[in-house]
């Protein structure tokens, strides 16, 4: 076991393993809130999508009121509101940015790093909240109870970057600060050197959680418009209308207006934009199906999965497809506390005399979201 976390966690070995959490460099989101309150400057939220609303609600919960949202000119329009808050044009604030504290309300890695690195030039303080909406918590008790399996997964990760990301993810969760993880994050979510294929003309891409088609469009650009077929699964009827509109010009794209699960059923569903999810009790009933049922033995080369916490069940519904084809897998693993453990355990069972999976971990945002487990097939 070579997992090194001395900077952040002291490991004391006795009859069993005991933990003492080291003091964080910053106390994460709590420290950010305290500094914003102490500074007394008015607050602007930079962004206007779902993440910006999460940031606004988090600040309100902790006694901070944002004056307005601001966006780049290309996103601004007249009479633009989120709830009762106005969305203003960033250009109107350029001369007075220094009078405000600006909390970043988007997840873009590159843009966030640029703003933080250039605060003196921009004459403004930018702030990032690590987890404005809790996805899952890894506290001392959880890390202690799962230390052996986390170390086992760390040992099976196939490159040093993956191992470093796992270390920094543990640190970020314990200390509620993504300051260090941001330095390792990569904006190229799903489509990068891990999933690149030279001969993409025979690729069959399955997009699980296709939202409005944004990922399909990025995939088509990634492969230079050369692919065999795309399946796009999306349970929200509202999203599917936009999805079909956005991909109608692309050949060989089959949109499936169903959720994914380990079996066919009718389940409760909570519709919430890009974060629509299957829940125990929701407002809408939706049909769910399996990848195995829809594809009926068709060859698949790449599965991307972001289904808001139903990843494990959706993989179980793709068991035959995975065993037959060993596709590349890019699976979101940040929705539930045990995602990294359970998804790794399940996928690692796929092995035969010729093929096995190698595992990589990547983080693709400035916050607690968009961590992806990549399983890449290799010949033994």
JSON list of C-alpha atoms in Angstrom, two decimals, residues 264-368:
[
{"chain": "A", "resi": 264, "resn": "UNK", "atom": "CA", "xyz": [-37.38, -2.76, -17.81]},
{"chain": "A", "resi": 265, "resn": "UNK", "atom": "CA", "xyz": [-39.82, -1.03, -15.48]},
{"chain": "A", "resi": 266, "resn": "UNK", "atom": "CA", "xyz": [-41.78, 2.14, -14.72]},
{"chain": "A", "resi": 267, "resn": "UNK", "atom": "CA", "xyz": [-39.98, 4.22, -12.10]},
{"chain": "A", "resi": 268, "resn": "UNK", "atom": "CA", "xyz": [-40.47, 7.53, -10.33]},
{"chain": "A", "resi": 269, "resn": "UNK", "atom": "CA", "xyz": [-38.56, 10.39, -11.91]},
{"chain": "A", "resi": 270, "resn": "UNK", "atom": "CA", "xyz": [-37.69, 13.91, -10.81]},
{"chain": "A", "resi": 271, "resn": "UNK", "atom": "CA", "xyz": [-37.22, 16.29, -13.75]},
{"chain": "A", "resi": 272, "resn": "UNK", "atom": "CA", "xyz": [-34.63, 18.97, -13.01]},
{"chain": "A", "resi": 273, "resn": "UNK", "atom": "CA", "xyz": [-32.92, 20.08, -16.21]},
{"chain": "A", "resi": 274, "resn": "UNK", "atom": "CA", "xyz": [-29.51, 18.48, -16.67]},
{"chain": "A", "resi": 275, "resn": "UNK", "atom": "CA", "xyz": [-29.78, 16.80, -13.25]},
{"chain": "A", "resi": 276, "resn": "UNK", "atom": "CA", "xyz": [-32.99, 14.84, -13.89]},
{"chain": "A", "resi": 277, "resn": "UNK", "atom": "CA", "xyz": [-32.89, 11.61, -11.95]},
{"chain": "A", "resi": 278, "resn": "UNK", "atom": "CA", "xyz": [-34.66, 8.44, -10.93]},
{"chain": "A", "resi": 279, "resn": "UNK", "atom": "CA", "xyz": [-35.75, 8.75, -7.32]},
{"chain": "A", "resi": 280, "resn": "UNK", "atom": "CA", "xyz": [-37.72, 6.83, -4.74]},
{"chain": "A", "resi": 281, "resn": "UNK", "atom": "CA", "xyz": [-40.63, 9.23, -5.04]},
{"chain": "A", "resi": 282, "resn": "UNK", "atom": "CA", "xyz": [-40.90, 11.71, -7.89]},
{"chain": "A", "resi": 283, "resn": "UNK", "atom": "CA", "xyz": [-43.50, 13.74, -9.69]},
{"chain": "A", "resi": 284, "resn": "UNK", "atom": "CA", "xyz": [-43.32, 11.84, -12.97]},
{"chain": "A", "resi": 285, "resn": "UNK", "atom": "CA", "xyz": [-43.44, 8.19, -13.91]},
{"chain": "A", "resi": 286, "resn": "UNK", "atom": "CA", "xyz": [-41.11, 7.20, -16.73]},
{"chain": "A", "resi": 287, "resn": "UNK", "atom": "CA", "xyz": [-40.31, 3.96, -18.53]},
{"chain": "A", "resi": 288, "resn": "UNK", "atom": "CA", "xyz": [-36.80, 2.65, -18.03]},
{"chain": "A", "resi": 289, "resn": "UNK", "atom": "CA", "xyz": [-35.02, 0.06, -20.12]},
{"chain": "A", "resi": 290, "resn": "UNK", "atom": "CA", "xyz": [-31.61, -1.58, -20.44]},
{"chain": "A", "resi": 291, "resn": "UNK", "atom": "CA", "xyz": [-28.79, -1.15, -22.90]},
{"chain": "A", "resi": 292, "resn": "UNK", "atom": "CA", "xyz": [-28.87, -4.90, -23.54]},
{"chain": "A", "resi": 293, "resn": "UNK", "atom": "CA", "xyz": [-32.57, -4.75, -24.47]},
{"chain": "A", "resi": 294, "resn": "UNK", "atom": "CA", "xyz": [-32.27, -1.80, -26.85]},
{"chain": "A", "resi": 295, "resn": "UNK", "atom": "CA", "xyz": [-29.06, -2.79, -28.59]},
{"chain": "A", "resi": 296, "resn": "UNK", "atom": "CA", "xyz": [-29.95, -6.46, -28.99]},
{"chain": "A", "resi": 297, "resn": "UNK", "atom": "CA", "xyz": [-26.39, -7.67, -29.41]},
{"chain": "A", "resi": 298, "resn": "UNK", "atom": "CA", "xyz": [-25.19, -4.82, -31.64]},
{"chain": "A", "resi": 299, "resn": "UNK", "atom": "CA", "xyz": [-21.50, -4.04, -31.36]},
{"chain": "A", "resi": 300, "resn": "UNK", "atom": "CA", "xyz": [-20.70, -1.12, -29.05]},
{"chain": "A", "resi": 301, "resn": "UNK", "atom": "CA", "xyz": [-17.30, 0.55, -28.70]},
{"chain": "A", "resi": 302, "resn": "UNK", "atom": "CA", "xyz": [-17.87, 3.42, -26.24]},
{"chain": "A", "resi": 303, "resn": "UNK", "atom": "CA", "xyz": [-20.34, 4.00, -23.40]},
{"chain": "A", "resi": 304, "resn": "UNK", "atom": "CA", "xyz": [-20.55, 7.34, -21.57]},
{"chain": "A", "resi": 305, "resn": "UNK", "atom": "CA", "xyz": [-22.78, 7.40, -18.51]},
{"chain": "A", "resi": 306, "resn": "UNK", "atom": "CA", "xyz": [-24.05, 10.34, -16.45]},
{"chain": "A", "resi": 307, "resn": "UNK", "atom": "CA", "xyz": [-27.43, 9.25, -15.10]},
{"chain": "A", "resi": 308, "resn": "UNK", "atom": "CA", "xyz": [-27.51, 11.10, -11.77]},
{"chain": "A", "resi": 309, "resn": "UNK", "atom": "CA", "xyz": [-26.84, 8.22, -9.41]},
{"chain": "A", "resi": 310, "resn": "UNK", "atom": "CA", "xyz": [-28.21, 5.29, -11.42]},
{"chain": "A", "resi": 311, "resn": "UNK", "atom": "CA", "xyz": [-24.86, 4.41, -13.00]},
{"chain": "A", "resi": 312, "resn": "UNK", "atom": "CA", "xyz": [-24.42, 1.05, -11.25]},
{"chain": "A", "resi": 313, "resn": "UNK", "atom": "CA", "xyz": [-27.92, -0.17, -12.12]},
{"chain": "A", "resi": 314, "resn": "UNK", "atom": "CA", "xyz": [-27.50, 1.03, -15.70]},
{"chain": "A", "resi": 315, "resn": "UNK", "atom": "CA", "xyz": [-24.22, -0.88, -16.00]},
{"chain": "A", "resi": 316, "resn": "UNK", "atom": "CA", "xyz": [-25.96, -3.98, -14.68]},
{"chain": "A", "resi": 317, "resn": "UNK", "atom": "CA", "xyz": [-28.44, -3.56, -17.52]},
{"chain": "A", "resi": 318, "resn": "UNK", "atom": "CA", "xyz": [-25.53, -3.51, -19.97]},
{"chain": "A", "resi": 319, "resn": "UNK", "atom": "CA", "xyz": [-23.79, -6.65, -18.71]},
{"chain": "A", "resi": 320, "resn": "UNK", "atom": "CA", "xyz": [-24.20, -8.71, -21.89]},
{"chain": "A", "resi": 321, "resn": "UNK", "atom": "CA", "xyz": [-23.13, -5.78, -24.07]},
{"chain": "A", "resi": 322, "resn": "UNK", "atom": "CA", "xyz": [-20.01, -5.17, -21.99]},
{"chain": "A", "resi": 323, "resn": "UNK", "atom": "CA", "xyz": [-19.01, -8.84, -21.81]},
{"chain": "A", "resi": 324, "resn": "UNK", "atom": "CA", "xyz": [-19.42, -9.24, -25.56]},
{"chain": "A", "resi": 325, "resn": "UNK", "atom": "CA", "xyz": [-17.72, -6.03, -26.72]},
{"chain": "A", "resi": 326, "resn": "UNK", "atom": "CA", "xyz": [-15.48, -4.63, -23.95]},
{"chain": "A", "resi": 327, "resn": "UNK", "atom": "CA", "xyz": [-16.34, -1.02, -24.91]},
{"chain": "A", "resi": 328, "resn": "UNK", "atom": "CA", "xyz": [-14.52, 1.97, -23.49]},
{"chain": "A", "resi": 329, "resn": "UNK", "atom": "CA", "xyz": [-16.40, 3.18, -20.41]},
{"chain": "A", "resi": 330, "resn": "UNK", "atom": "CA", "xyz": [-16.57, 6.76, -19.09]},
{"chain": "A", "resi": 331, "resn": "UNK", "atom": "CA", "xyz": [-18.74, 6.56, -15.99]},
{"chain": "A", "resi": 332, "resn": "UNK", "atom": "CA", "xyz": [-19.57, 9.47, -13.67]},
{"chain": "A", "resi": 333, "resn": "UNK", "atom": "CA", "xyz": [-18.73, 8.51, -10.10]},
{"chain": "A", "resi": 334, "resn": "UNK", "atom": "CA", "xyz": [-19.62, 11.56, -8.01]},
{"chain": "A", "resi": 335, "resn": "UNK", "atom": "CA", "xyz": [-23.34, 11.21, -7.33]},
{"chain": "A", "resi": 336, "resn": "UNK", "atom": "CA", "xyz": [-23.23, 8.75, -4.42]},
{"chain": "A", "resi": 337, "resn": "UNK", "atom": "CA", "xyz": [-20.86, 8.14, -1.53]},
{"chain": "A", "resi": 338, "resn": "UNK", "atom": "CA", "xyz": [-19.98, 4.60, -2.66]},
{"chain": "A", "resi": 339, "resn": "UNK", "atom": "CA", "xyz": [-19.86, 5.25, -6.42]},
{"chain": "A", "resi": 340, "resn": "UNK", "atom": "CA", "xyz": [-16.11, 4.95, -6.86]},
{"chain": "A", "resi": 341, "resn": "UNK", "atom": "CA", "xyz": [-16.00, 1.75, -4.80]},
{"chain": "A", "resi": 342, "resn": "UNK", "atom": "CA", "xyz": [-19.08, 0.07, -6.28]},
{"chain": "A", "resi": 343, "resn": "UNK", "atom": "CA", "xyz": [-18.45, 1.04, -9.89]},
{"chain": "A", "resi": 344, "resn": "UNK", "atom": "CA", "xyz": [-14.85, -0.12, -9.72]},
{"chain": "A", "resi": 345, "resn": "UNK", "atom": "CA", "xyz": [-15.87, -3.43, -8.13]},
{"chain": "A", "resi": 346, "resn": "UNK", "atom": "CA", "xyz": [-18.54, -4.09, -10.74]},
{"chain": "A", "resi": 347, "resn": "UNK", "atom": "CA", "xyz": [-16.49, -3.20, -13.81]},
{"chain": "A", "resi": 348, "resn": "UNK", "atom": "CA", "xyz": [-13.41, -5.08, -12.57]},
{"chain": "A", "resi": 349, "resn": "UNK", "atom": "CA", "xyz": [-15.43, -8.32, -12.84]},
{"chain": "A", "resi": 350, "resn": "UNK", "atom": "CA", "xyz": [-15.32, -8.04, -16.65]},
{"chain": "A", "resi": 351, "resn": "UNK", "atom": "CA", "xyz": [-12.30, -10.05, -17.68]},
{"chain": "A", "resi": 352, "resn": "UNK", "atom": "CA", "xyz": [-11.67, -13.06, -19.90]},
{"chain": "A", "resi": 353, "resn": "UNK", "atom": "CA", "xyz": [-8.71, -14.91, -21.35]},
{"chain": "A", "resi": 354, "resn": "UNK", "atom": "CA", "xyz": [-8.10, -12.14, -23.88]},
{"chain": "A", "resi": 355, "resn": "UNK", "atom": "CA", "xyz": [-9.34, -8.84, -22.45]},
{"chain": "A", "resi": 356, "resn": "UNK", "atom": "CA", "xyz": [-9.41, -6.84, -19.22]},
{"chain": "A", "resi": 357, "resn": "UNK", "atom": "CA", "xyz": [-10.03, -3.26, -18.13]},
{"chain": "A", "resi": 358, "resn": "UNK", "atom": "CA", "xyz": [-7.45, -0.73, -16.99]},
{"chain": "A", "resi": 359, "resn": "UNK", "atom": "CA", "xyz": [-8.78, 2.05, -14.76]},
{"chain": "A", "resi": 360, "resn": "UNK", "atom": "CA", "xyz": [-8.21, 5.80, -14.75]},
{"chain": "A", "resi": 361, "resn": "UNK", "atom": "CA", "xyz": [-9.69, 8.61, -12.67]},
{"chain": "A", "resi": 362, "resn": "UNK", "atom": "CA", "xyz": [-10.16, 12.13, -13.96]},
{"chain": "A", "resi": 363, "resn": "UNK", "atom": "CA", "xyz": [-11.81, 15.25, -12.54]},
{"chain": "A", "resi": 364, "resn": "UNK", "atom": "CA", "xyz": [-13.48, 17.72, -14.90]},
{"chain": "A", "resi": 365, "resn": "UNK", "atom": "CA", "xyz": [-14.77, 20.68, -12.90]},
{"chain": "A", "resi": 366, "resn": "UNK", "atom": "CA", "xyz": [-13.76, 23.34, -10.38]},
{"chain": "A", "resi": 367, "resn": "UNK", "atom": "CA", "xyz": [-15.99, 21.80, -7.71]},
{"chain": "A", "resi": 368, "resn": "UNK", "atom": "CA", "xyz": [-17.15, 18.50, -6.20]}
]
